[in-house]
CSV table of C-alpha atoms in Angstrom, one decimal:
chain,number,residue,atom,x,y,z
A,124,UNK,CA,7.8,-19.9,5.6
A,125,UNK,CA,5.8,-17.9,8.4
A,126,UNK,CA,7.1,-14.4,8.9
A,127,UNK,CA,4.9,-13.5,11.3
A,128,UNK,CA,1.7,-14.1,13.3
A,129,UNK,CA,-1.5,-12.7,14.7
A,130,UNK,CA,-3.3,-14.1,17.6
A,131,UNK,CA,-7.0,-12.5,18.3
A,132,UNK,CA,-9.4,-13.7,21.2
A,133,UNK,CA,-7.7,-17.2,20.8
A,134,UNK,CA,-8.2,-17.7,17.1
A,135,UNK,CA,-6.0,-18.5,15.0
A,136,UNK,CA,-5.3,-17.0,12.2
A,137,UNK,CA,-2.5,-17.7,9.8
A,138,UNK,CA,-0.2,-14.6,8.7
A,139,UNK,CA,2.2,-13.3,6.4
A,140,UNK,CA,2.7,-16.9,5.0
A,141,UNK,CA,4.6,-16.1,2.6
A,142,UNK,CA,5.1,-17.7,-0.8
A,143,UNK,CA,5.5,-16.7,-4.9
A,144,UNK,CA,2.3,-18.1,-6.5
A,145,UNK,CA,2.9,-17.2,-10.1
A,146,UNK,CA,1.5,-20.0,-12.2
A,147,UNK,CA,4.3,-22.3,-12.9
A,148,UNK,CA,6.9,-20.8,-10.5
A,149,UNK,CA,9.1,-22.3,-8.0
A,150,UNK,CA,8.2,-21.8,-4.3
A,151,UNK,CA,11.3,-19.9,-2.7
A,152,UNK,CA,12.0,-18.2,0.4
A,153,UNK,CA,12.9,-14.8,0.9
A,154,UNK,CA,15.4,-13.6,3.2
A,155,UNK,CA,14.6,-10.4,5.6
A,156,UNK,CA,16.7,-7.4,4.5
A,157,UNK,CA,18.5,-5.3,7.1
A,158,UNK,CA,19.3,-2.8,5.2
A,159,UNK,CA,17.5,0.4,3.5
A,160,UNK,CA,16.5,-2.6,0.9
A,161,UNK,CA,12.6,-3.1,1.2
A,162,UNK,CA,11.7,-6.6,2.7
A,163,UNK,CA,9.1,-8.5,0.4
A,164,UNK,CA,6.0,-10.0,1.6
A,165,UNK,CA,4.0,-12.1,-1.0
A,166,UNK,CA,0.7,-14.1,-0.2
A,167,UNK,CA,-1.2,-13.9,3.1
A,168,UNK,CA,-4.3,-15.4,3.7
A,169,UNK,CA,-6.2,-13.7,5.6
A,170,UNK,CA,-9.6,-12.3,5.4
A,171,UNK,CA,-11.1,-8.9,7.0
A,172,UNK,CA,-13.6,-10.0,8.9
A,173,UNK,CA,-12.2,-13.2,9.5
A,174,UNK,CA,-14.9,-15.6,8.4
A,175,UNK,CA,-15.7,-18.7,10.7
A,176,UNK,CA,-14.5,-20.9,8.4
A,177,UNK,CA,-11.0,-19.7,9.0
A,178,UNK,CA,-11.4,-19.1,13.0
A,179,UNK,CA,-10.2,-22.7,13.6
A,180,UNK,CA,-7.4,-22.7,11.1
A,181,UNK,CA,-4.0,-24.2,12.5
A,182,UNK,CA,-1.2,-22.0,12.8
A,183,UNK,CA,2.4,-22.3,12.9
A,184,UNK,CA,4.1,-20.3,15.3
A,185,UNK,CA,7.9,-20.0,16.2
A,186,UNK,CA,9.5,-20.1,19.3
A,187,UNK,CA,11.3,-16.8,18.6
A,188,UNK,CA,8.0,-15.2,17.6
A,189,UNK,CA,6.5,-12.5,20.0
A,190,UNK,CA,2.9,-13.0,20.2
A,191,UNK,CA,1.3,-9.6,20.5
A,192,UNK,CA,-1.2,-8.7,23.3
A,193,UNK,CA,-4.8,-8.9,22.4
A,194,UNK,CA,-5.6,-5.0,22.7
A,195,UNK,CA,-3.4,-4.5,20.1
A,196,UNK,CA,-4.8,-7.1,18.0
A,197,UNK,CA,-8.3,-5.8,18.7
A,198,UNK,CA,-6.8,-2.5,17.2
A,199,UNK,CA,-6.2,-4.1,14.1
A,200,UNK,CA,-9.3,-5.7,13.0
A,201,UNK,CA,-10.7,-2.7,14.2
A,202,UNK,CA,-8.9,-0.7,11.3
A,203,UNK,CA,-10.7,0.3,8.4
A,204,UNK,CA,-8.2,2.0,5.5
A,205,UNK,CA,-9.2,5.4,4.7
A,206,UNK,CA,-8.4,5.5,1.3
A,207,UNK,CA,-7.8,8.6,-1.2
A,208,UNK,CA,-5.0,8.6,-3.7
A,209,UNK,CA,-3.2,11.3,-6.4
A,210,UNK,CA,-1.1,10.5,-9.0
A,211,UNK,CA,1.6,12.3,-11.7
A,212,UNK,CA,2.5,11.7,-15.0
A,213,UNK,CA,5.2,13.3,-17.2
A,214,UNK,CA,6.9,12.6,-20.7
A,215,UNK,CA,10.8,13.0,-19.2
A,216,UNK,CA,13.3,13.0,-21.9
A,217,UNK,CA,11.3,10.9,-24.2
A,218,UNK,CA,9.7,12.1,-27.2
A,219,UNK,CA,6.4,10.2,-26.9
A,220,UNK,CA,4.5,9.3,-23.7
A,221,UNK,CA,3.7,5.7,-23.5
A,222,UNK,CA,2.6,5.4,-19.8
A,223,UNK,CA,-0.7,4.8,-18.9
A,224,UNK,CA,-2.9,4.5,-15.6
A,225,UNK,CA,-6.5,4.3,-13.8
A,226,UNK,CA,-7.2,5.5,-10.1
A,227,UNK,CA,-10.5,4.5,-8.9
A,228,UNK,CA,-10.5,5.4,-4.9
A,229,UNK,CA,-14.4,3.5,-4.8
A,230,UNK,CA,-15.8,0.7,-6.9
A,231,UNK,CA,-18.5,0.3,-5.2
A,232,UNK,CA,-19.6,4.3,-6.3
A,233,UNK,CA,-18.4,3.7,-9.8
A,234,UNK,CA,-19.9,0.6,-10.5
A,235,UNK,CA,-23.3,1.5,-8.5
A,236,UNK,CA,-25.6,-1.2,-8.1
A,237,UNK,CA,-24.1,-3.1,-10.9
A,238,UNK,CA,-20.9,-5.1,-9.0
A,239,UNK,CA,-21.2,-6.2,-5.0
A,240,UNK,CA,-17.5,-5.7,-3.7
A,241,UNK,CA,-16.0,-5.6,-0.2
A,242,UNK,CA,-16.3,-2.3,1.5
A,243,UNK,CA,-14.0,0.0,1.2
A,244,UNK,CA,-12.7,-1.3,-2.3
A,245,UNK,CA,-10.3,0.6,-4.8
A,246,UNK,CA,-8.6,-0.5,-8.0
A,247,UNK,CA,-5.3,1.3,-9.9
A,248,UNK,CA,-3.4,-0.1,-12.2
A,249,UNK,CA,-0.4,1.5,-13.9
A,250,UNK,CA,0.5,0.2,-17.8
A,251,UNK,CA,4.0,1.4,-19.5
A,252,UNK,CA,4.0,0.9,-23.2
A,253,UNK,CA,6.6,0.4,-25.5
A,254,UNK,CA,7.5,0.0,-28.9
A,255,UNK,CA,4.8,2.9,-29.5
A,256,UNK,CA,1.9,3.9,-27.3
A,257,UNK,CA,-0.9,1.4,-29.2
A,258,UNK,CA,-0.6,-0.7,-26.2
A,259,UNK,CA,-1.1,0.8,-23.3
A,260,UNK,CA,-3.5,3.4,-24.6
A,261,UNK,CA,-5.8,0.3,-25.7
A,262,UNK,CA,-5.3,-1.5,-22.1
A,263,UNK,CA,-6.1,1.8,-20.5
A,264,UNK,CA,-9.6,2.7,-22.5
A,265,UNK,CA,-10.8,-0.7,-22.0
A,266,UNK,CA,-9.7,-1.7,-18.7
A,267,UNK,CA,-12.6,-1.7,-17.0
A,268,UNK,CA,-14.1,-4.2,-19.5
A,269,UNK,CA,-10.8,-6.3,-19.6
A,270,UNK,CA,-10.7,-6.9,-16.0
A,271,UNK,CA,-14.2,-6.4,-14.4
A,272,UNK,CA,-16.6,-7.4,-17.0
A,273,UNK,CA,-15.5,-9.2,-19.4
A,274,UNK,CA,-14.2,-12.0,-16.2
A,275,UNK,CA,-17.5,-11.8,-14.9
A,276,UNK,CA,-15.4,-10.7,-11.3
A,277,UNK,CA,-16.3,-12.5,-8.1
A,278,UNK,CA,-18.8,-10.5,-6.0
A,279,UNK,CA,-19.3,-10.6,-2.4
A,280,UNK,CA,-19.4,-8.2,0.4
A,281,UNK,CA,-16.8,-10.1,2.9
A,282,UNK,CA,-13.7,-11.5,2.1
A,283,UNK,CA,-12.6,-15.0,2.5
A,284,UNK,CA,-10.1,-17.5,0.8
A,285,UNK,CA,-12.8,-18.8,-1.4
A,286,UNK,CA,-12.8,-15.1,-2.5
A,287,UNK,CA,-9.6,-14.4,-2.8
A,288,UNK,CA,-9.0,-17.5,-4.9
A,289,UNK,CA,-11.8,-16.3,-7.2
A,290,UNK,CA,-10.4,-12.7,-7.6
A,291,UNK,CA,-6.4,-14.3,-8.4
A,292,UNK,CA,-8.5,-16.8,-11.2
A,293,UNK,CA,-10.1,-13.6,-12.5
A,294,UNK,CA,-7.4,-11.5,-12.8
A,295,UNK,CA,-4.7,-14.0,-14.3
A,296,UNK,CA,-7.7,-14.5,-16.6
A,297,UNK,CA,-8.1,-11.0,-16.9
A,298,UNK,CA,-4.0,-10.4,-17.7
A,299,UNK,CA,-4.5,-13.0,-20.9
A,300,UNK,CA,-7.5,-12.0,-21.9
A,301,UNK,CA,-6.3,-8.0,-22.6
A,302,UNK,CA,-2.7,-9.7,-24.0
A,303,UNK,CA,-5.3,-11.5,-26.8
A,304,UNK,CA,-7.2,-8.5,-26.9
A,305,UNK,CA,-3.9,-7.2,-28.2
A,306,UNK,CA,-3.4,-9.7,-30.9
A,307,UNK,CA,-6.8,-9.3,-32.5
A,308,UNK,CA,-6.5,-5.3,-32.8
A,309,UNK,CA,-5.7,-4.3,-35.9
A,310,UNK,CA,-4.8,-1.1,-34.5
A,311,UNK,CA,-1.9,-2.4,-32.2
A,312,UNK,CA,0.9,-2.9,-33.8
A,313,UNK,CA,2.6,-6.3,-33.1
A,314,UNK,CA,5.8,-5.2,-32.3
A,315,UNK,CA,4.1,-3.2,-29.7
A,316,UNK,CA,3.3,-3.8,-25.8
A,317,UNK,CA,3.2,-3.2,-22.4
A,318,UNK,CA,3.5,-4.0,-19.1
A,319,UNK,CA,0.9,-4.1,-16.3
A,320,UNK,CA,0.6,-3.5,-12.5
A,321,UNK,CA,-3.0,-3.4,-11.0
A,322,UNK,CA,-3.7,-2.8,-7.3
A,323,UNK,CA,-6.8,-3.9,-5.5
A,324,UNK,CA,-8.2,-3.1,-1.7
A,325,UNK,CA,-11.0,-5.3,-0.8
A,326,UNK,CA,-12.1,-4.0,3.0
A,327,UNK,CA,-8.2,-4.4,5.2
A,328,UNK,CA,-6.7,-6.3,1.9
A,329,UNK,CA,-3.9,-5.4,-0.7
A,330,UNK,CA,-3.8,-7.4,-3.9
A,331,UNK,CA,-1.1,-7.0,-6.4
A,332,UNK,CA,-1.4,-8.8,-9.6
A,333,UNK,CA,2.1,-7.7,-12.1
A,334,UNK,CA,3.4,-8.2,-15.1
A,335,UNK,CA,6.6,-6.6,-16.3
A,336,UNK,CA,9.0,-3.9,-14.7
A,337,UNK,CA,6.2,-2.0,-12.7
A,338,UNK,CA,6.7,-1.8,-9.2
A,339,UNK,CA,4.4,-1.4,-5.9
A,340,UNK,CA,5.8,-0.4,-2.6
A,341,UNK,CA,4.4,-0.7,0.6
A,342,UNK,CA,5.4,2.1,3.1
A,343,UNK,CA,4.5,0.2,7.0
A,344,UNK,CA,5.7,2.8,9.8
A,345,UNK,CA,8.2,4.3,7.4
A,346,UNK,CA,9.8,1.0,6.1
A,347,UNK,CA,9.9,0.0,2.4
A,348,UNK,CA,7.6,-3.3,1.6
A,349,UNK,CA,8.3,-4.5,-2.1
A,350,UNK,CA,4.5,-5.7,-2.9
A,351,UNK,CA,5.9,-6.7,-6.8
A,352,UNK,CA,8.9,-8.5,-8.4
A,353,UNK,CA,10.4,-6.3,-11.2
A,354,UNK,CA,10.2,-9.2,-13.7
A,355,UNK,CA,13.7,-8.2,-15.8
A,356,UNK,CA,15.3,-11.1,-18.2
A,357,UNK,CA,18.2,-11.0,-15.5
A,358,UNK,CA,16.0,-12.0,-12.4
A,359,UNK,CA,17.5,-15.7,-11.7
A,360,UNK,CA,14.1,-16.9,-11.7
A,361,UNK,CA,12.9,-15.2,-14.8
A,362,UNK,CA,16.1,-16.1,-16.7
A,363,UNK,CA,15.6,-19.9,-15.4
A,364,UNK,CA,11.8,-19.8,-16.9
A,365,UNK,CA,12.9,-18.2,-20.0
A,366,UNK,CA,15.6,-20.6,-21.2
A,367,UNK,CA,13.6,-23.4,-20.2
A,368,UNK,CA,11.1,-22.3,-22.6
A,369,UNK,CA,13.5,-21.8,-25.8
A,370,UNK,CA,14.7,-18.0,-25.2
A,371,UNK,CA,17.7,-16.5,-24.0
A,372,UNK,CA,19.2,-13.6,-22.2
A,373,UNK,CA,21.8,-11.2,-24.7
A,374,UNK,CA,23.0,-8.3,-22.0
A,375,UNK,CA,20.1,-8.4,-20.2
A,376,UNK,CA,17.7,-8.1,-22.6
A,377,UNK,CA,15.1,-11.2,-23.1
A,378,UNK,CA,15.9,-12.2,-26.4
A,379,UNK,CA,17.9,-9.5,-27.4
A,380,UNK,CA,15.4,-7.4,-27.8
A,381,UNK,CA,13.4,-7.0,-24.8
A,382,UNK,CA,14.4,-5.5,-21.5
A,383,UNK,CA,11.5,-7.4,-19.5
A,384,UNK,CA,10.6,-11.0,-19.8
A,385,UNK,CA,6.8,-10.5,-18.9
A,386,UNK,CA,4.1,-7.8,-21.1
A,387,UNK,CA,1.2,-7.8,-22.7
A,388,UNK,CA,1.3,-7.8,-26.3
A,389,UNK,CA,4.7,-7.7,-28.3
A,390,UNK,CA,3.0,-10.4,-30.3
A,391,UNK,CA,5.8,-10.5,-33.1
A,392,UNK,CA,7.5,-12.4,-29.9
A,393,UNK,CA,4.5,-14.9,-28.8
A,394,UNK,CA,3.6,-16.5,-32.3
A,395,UNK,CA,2.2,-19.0,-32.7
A,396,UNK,CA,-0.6,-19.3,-30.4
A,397,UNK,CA,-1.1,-22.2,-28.5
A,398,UNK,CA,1.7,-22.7,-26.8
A,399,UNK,CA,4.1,-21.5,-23.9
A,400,UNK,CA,6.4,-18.7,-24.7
A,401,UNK,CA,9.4,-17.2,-23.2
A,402,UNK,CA,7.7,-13.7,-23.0
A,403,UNK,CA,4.5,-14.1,-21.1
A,404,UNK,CA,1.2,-12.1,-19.9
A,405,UNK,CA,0.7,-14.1,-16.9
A,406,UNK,CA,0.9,-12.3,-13.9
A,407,UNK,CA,2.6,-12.7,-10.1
A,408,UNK,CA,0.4,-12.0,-7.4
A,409,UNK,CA,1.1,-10.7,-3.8
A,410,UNK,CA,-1.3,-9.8,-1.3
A,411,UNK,CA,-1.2,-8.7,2.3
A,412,UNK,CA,-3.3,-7.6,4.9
A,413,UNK,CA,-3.6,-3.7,5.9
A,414,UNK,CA,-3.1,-2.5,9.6
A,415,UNK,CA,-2.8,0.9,10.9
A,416,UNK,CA,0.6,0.1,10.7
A,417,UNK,CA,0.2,0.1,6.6
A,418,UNK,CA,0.1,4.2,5.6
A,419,UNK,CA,0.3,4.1,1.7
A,420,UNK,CA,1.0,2.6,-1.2
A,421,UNK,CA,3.5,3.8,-4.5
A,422,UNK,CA,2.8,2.5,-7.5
A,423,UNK,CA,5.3,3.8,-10.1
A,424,UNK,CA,6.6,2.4,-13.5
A,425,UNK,CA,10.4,1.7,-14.4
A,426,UNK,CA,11.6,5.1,-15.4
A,427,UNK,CA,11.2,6.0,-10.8
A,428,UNK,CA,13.0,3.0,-9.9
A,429,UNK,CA,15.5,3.1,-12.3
A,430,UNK,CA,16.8,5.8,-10.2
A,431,UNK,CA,15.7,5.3,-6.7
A,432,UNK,CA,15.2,2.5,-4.3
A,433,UNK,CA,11.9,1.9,-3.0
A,434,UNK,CA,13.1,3.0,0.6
A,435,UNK,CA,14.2,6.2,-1.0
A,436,UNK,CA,10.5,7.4,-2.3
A,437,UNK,CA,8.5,5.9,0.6
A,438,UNK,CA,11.1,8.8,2.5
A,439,UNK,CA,10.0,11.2,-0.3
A,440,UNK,CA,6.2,10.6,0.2
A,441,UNK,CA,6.2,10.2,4.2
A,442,UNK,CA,8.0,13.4,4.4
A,443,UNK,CA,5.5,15.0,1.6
A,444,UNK,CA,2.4,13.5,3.6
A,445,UNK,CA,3.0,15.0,7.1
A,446,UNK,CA,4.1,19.0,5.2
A,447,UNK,CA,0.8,19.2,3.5
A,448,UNK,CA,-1.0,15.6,3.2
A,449,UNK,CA,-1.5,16.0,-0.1
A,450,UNK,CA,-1.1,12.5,-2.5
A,451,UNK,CA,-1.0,14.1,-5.5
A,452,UNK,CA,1.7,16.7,-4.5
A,453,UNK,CA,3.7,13.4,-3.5
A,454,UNK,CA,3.2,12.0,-6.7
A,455,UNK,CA,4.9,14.9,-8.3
A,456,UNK,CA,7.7,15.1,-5.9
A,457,UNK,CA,8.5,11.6,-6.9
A,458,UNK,CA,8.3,12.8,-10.6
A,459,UNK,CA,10.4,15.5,-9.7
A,460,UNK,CA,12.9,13.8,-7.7
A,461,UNK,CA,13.5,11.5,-10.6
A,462,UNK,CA,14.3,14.0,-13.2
A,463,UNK,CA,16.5,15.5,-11.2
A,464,UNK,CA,18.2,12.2,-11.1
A,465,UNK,CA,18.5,11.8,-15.1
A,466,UNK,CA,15.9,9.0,-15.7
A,467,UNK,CA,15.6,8.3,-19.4
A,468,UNK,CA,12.6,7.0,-19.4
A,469,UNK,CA,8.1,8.4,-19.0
A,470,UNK,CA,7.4,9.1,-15.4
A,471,UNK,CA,4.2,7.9,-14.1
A,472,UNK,CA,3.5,7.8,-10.1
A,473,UNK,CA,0.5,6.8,-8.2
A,474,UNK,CA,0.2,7.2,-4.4
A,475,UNK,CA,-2.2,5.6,-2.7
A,476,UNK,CA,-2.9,6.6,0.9
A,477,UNK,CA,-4.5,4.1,3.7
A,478,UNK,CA,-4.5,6.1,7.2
A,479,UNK,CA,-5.5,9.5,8.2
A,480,UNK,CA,-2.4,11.9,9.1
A,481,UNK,CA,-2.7,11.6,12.5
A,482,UNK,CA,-1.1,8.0,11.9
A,483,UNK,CA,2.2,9.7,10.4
A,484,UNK,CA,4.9,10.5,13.1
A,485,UNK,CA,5.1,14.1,13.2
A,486,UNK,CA,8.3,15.8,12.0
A,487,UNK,CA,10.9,16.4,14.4
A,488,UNK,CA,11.1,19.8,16.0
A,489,UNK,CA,14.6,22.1,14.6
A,490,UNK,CA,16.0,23.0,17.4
A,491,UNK,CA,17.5,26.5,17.7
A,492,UNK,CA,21.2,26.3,17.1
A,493,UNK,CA,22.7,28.9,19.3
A,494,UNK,CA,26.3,30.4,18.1
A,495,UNK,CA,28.9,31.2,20.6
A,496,UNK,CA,32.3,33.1,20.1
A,497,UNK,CA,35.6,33.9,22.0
A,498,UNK,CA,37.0,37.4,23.0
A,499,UNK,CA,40.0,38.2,23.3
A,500,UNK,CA,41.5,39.9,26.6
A,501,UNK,CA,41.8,42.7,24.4
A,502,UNK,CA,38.6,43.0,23.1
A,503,UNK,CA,37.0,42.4,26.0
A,504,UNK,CA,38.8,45.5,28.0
A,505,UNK,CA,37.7,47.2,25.0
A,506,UNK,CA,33.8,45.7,25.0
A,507,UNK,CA,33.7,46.8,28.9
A,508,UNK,CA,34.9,50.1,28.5
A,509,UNK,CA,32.2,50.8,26.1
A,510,UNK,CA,29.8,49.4,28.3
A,511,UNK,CA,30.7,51.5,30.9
A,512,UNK,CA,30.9,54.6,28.9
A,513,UNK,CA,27.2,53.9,27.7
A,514,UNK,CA,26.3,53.1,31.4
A,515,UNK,CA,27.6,57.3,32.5
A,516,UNK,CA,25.9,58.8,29.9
């Protein structure tokens, strides 16, 4: 289904084709959202620069579509995110913290000489355990192996569709190589586990690769843009996949026992190897390509959305960003805002901003309210006679 479509000095380039590409899952549209509900855009395929392999690409357009003018499309590919990023964490109501998470605002700097990536390029990934902390903490110290080295990652300084191919075969890789990473720890409990939502930027593009109850939202021009599926037993799809595979859904947990149907880990659930399971590691992927349009990115774990909609905290963080354009400040509003709204659960928030302030709409002026009041004939004979008493002194 094409949602949308970009036309720039008459080449065509495919956009916003949208699509779930989760190994093994049923292509399905998605209906647009008029409401405060966040619309979801899943693959796009297209590249920043636009490599000439992809200049002559057909494209589908719509009648009903409006084809932007060509000075506002040079705008775009002129756009180059400006990245920075804060985040929060808190325990809530819990006793033990189980969240984990990694911000990394420049791979190229932290990697050095070492990896080749698209310019600018960031990675964060957010990892809520459960059943104990084993799980996440082990994803999170060895992350950087797990999903960089380990996968020998693609390297290239543009991106294409041969890259982006690479990096969504890396990372599904990546997903089920830390889930038997889990298994073979002695130190992780099997019973334990956790989910897993990493964020890429490769130059103008957003990669989301999820597993579990994670979520990333997309704020463009103030609206909320769902960038994962919260993969709960009770999604239609997810219950569809899990039944077909042996399990069922008891009161919406996966099993009984589980209250997502996709982690790393929870091995006492996957055995024996070898062989499909209704609880899986493998990741969903959606990507999307950033304009100046596109002004962040939250990336929180279940214990925020439990209690908010996505439109609500991309209000909480625009409003945050144009007071004192601090991320990390945004982060902990979202935190806050969350207790304050009796979540049960760890809080963990990471905001992740692509365009300066100047792109934010500034906040509207208060007006001065100006009060006004009645006399009566009385008081007024009373008012002008002291008036005029003052005015004869």
């Amino acid at each position: 289904m094409v949602v949308g479509a970009e036309i720039v000095c008459q080449q065509s380039v495919p956009v916003l084709e949208v699509q779930f590409f989760g190994k093994g899952s049923d292509v399905c549209e998605i209906d647009e959202v008029v409401s405060i509900s966040p619309r979801k855009f899943d693959q796009v395929r297209v590249p920043e620069p636009v490599s000439p392999e992809l200049s002559t690409t057909s494209l589908d357009i719509s009648s009903g579509d409006k084809v932007p003018d060509v000075s506002h499309e040079s705008s775009i590919l002129q756009f180059v995110p400006n990245i920075r990023s804060g985040s929060f964490a808190d325990i809530g109501p819990r006793r033990y913290m189980e969240d984990e998470h990694i911000s990394i605002d420049d791979l190229c700097n932290h990697y050095g000489s070492l990896f080749e990536f698209p310019k600018p390029s960031a990675f964060y990934g957010v990892f809520d355990g459960h059943g104990g902390p084993e799980a996440a903490a082990y994803v999170r110290k060895h992350v950087m192996r797990l999903f960089f080295e380990d996968v020998n990652f693609p390297q290239t300084s543009e991106v294409d569709n041969v890259f982006l191919e690479a990096v969504e075969n890396t990372l599904r890789k990546a997903f089920l190589l830390a889930d038997q990473a889990l298994a073979d720890d002695c130190s992780v409990s099997s019973s334990c586990g956790t989910t897993a939502l990493t964020a890429f930027v490769f130059g103008r593009l957003l990669m989301v690769a999820n597993a579990g109850d994670c979520r990333a939202v997309l704020s463009r021009k103030g609206e909320a843009i769902d960038m994962s599926q919260d993969h709960r037993p009770i999604y239609p799809p997810e219950r569809r996949r899990v039944e077909e595979l042996g399990g069922y859904v008891d009161d919406g947990y996966l099993n009984g026992v589980l209250s997502v149907s996709r982690a790393l880990g929870d091995w006492d659930m996957k055995f024996p190897r070898g062989s499909p399971k209704p609880l899986t590691a493998e990741p969903e992927f959606q990507q999307v390509v950033l304009t100046e349009d596109d002004e962040f990115l939250i990336i929180g774990c279940d214990g925020i959305w439990d209690v908010m909609s996505s439109q609500h905290a991309v209000s909480i963080v625009r409003r945050g960003l144009r007071r004192h354009d601090d991320p990390e400040k945004c982060a902990r509003d979202l935190v806050m805002e969350a207790l304050r709204r009796n979540t049960f659960d760890n809080l963990t928030v990471i905001v992740v901003c692509f365009s300066s302030l100047d792109h934010l709409e500034p906040l509207p002026t208060r007006q001065r309210r100006l009060r006004f009041c009645t006399l009566s004939a009385e008081a007024l004979c009373s008012l002008r006679s002291l008036l005029d008493g003052n005015a004869n002194r």
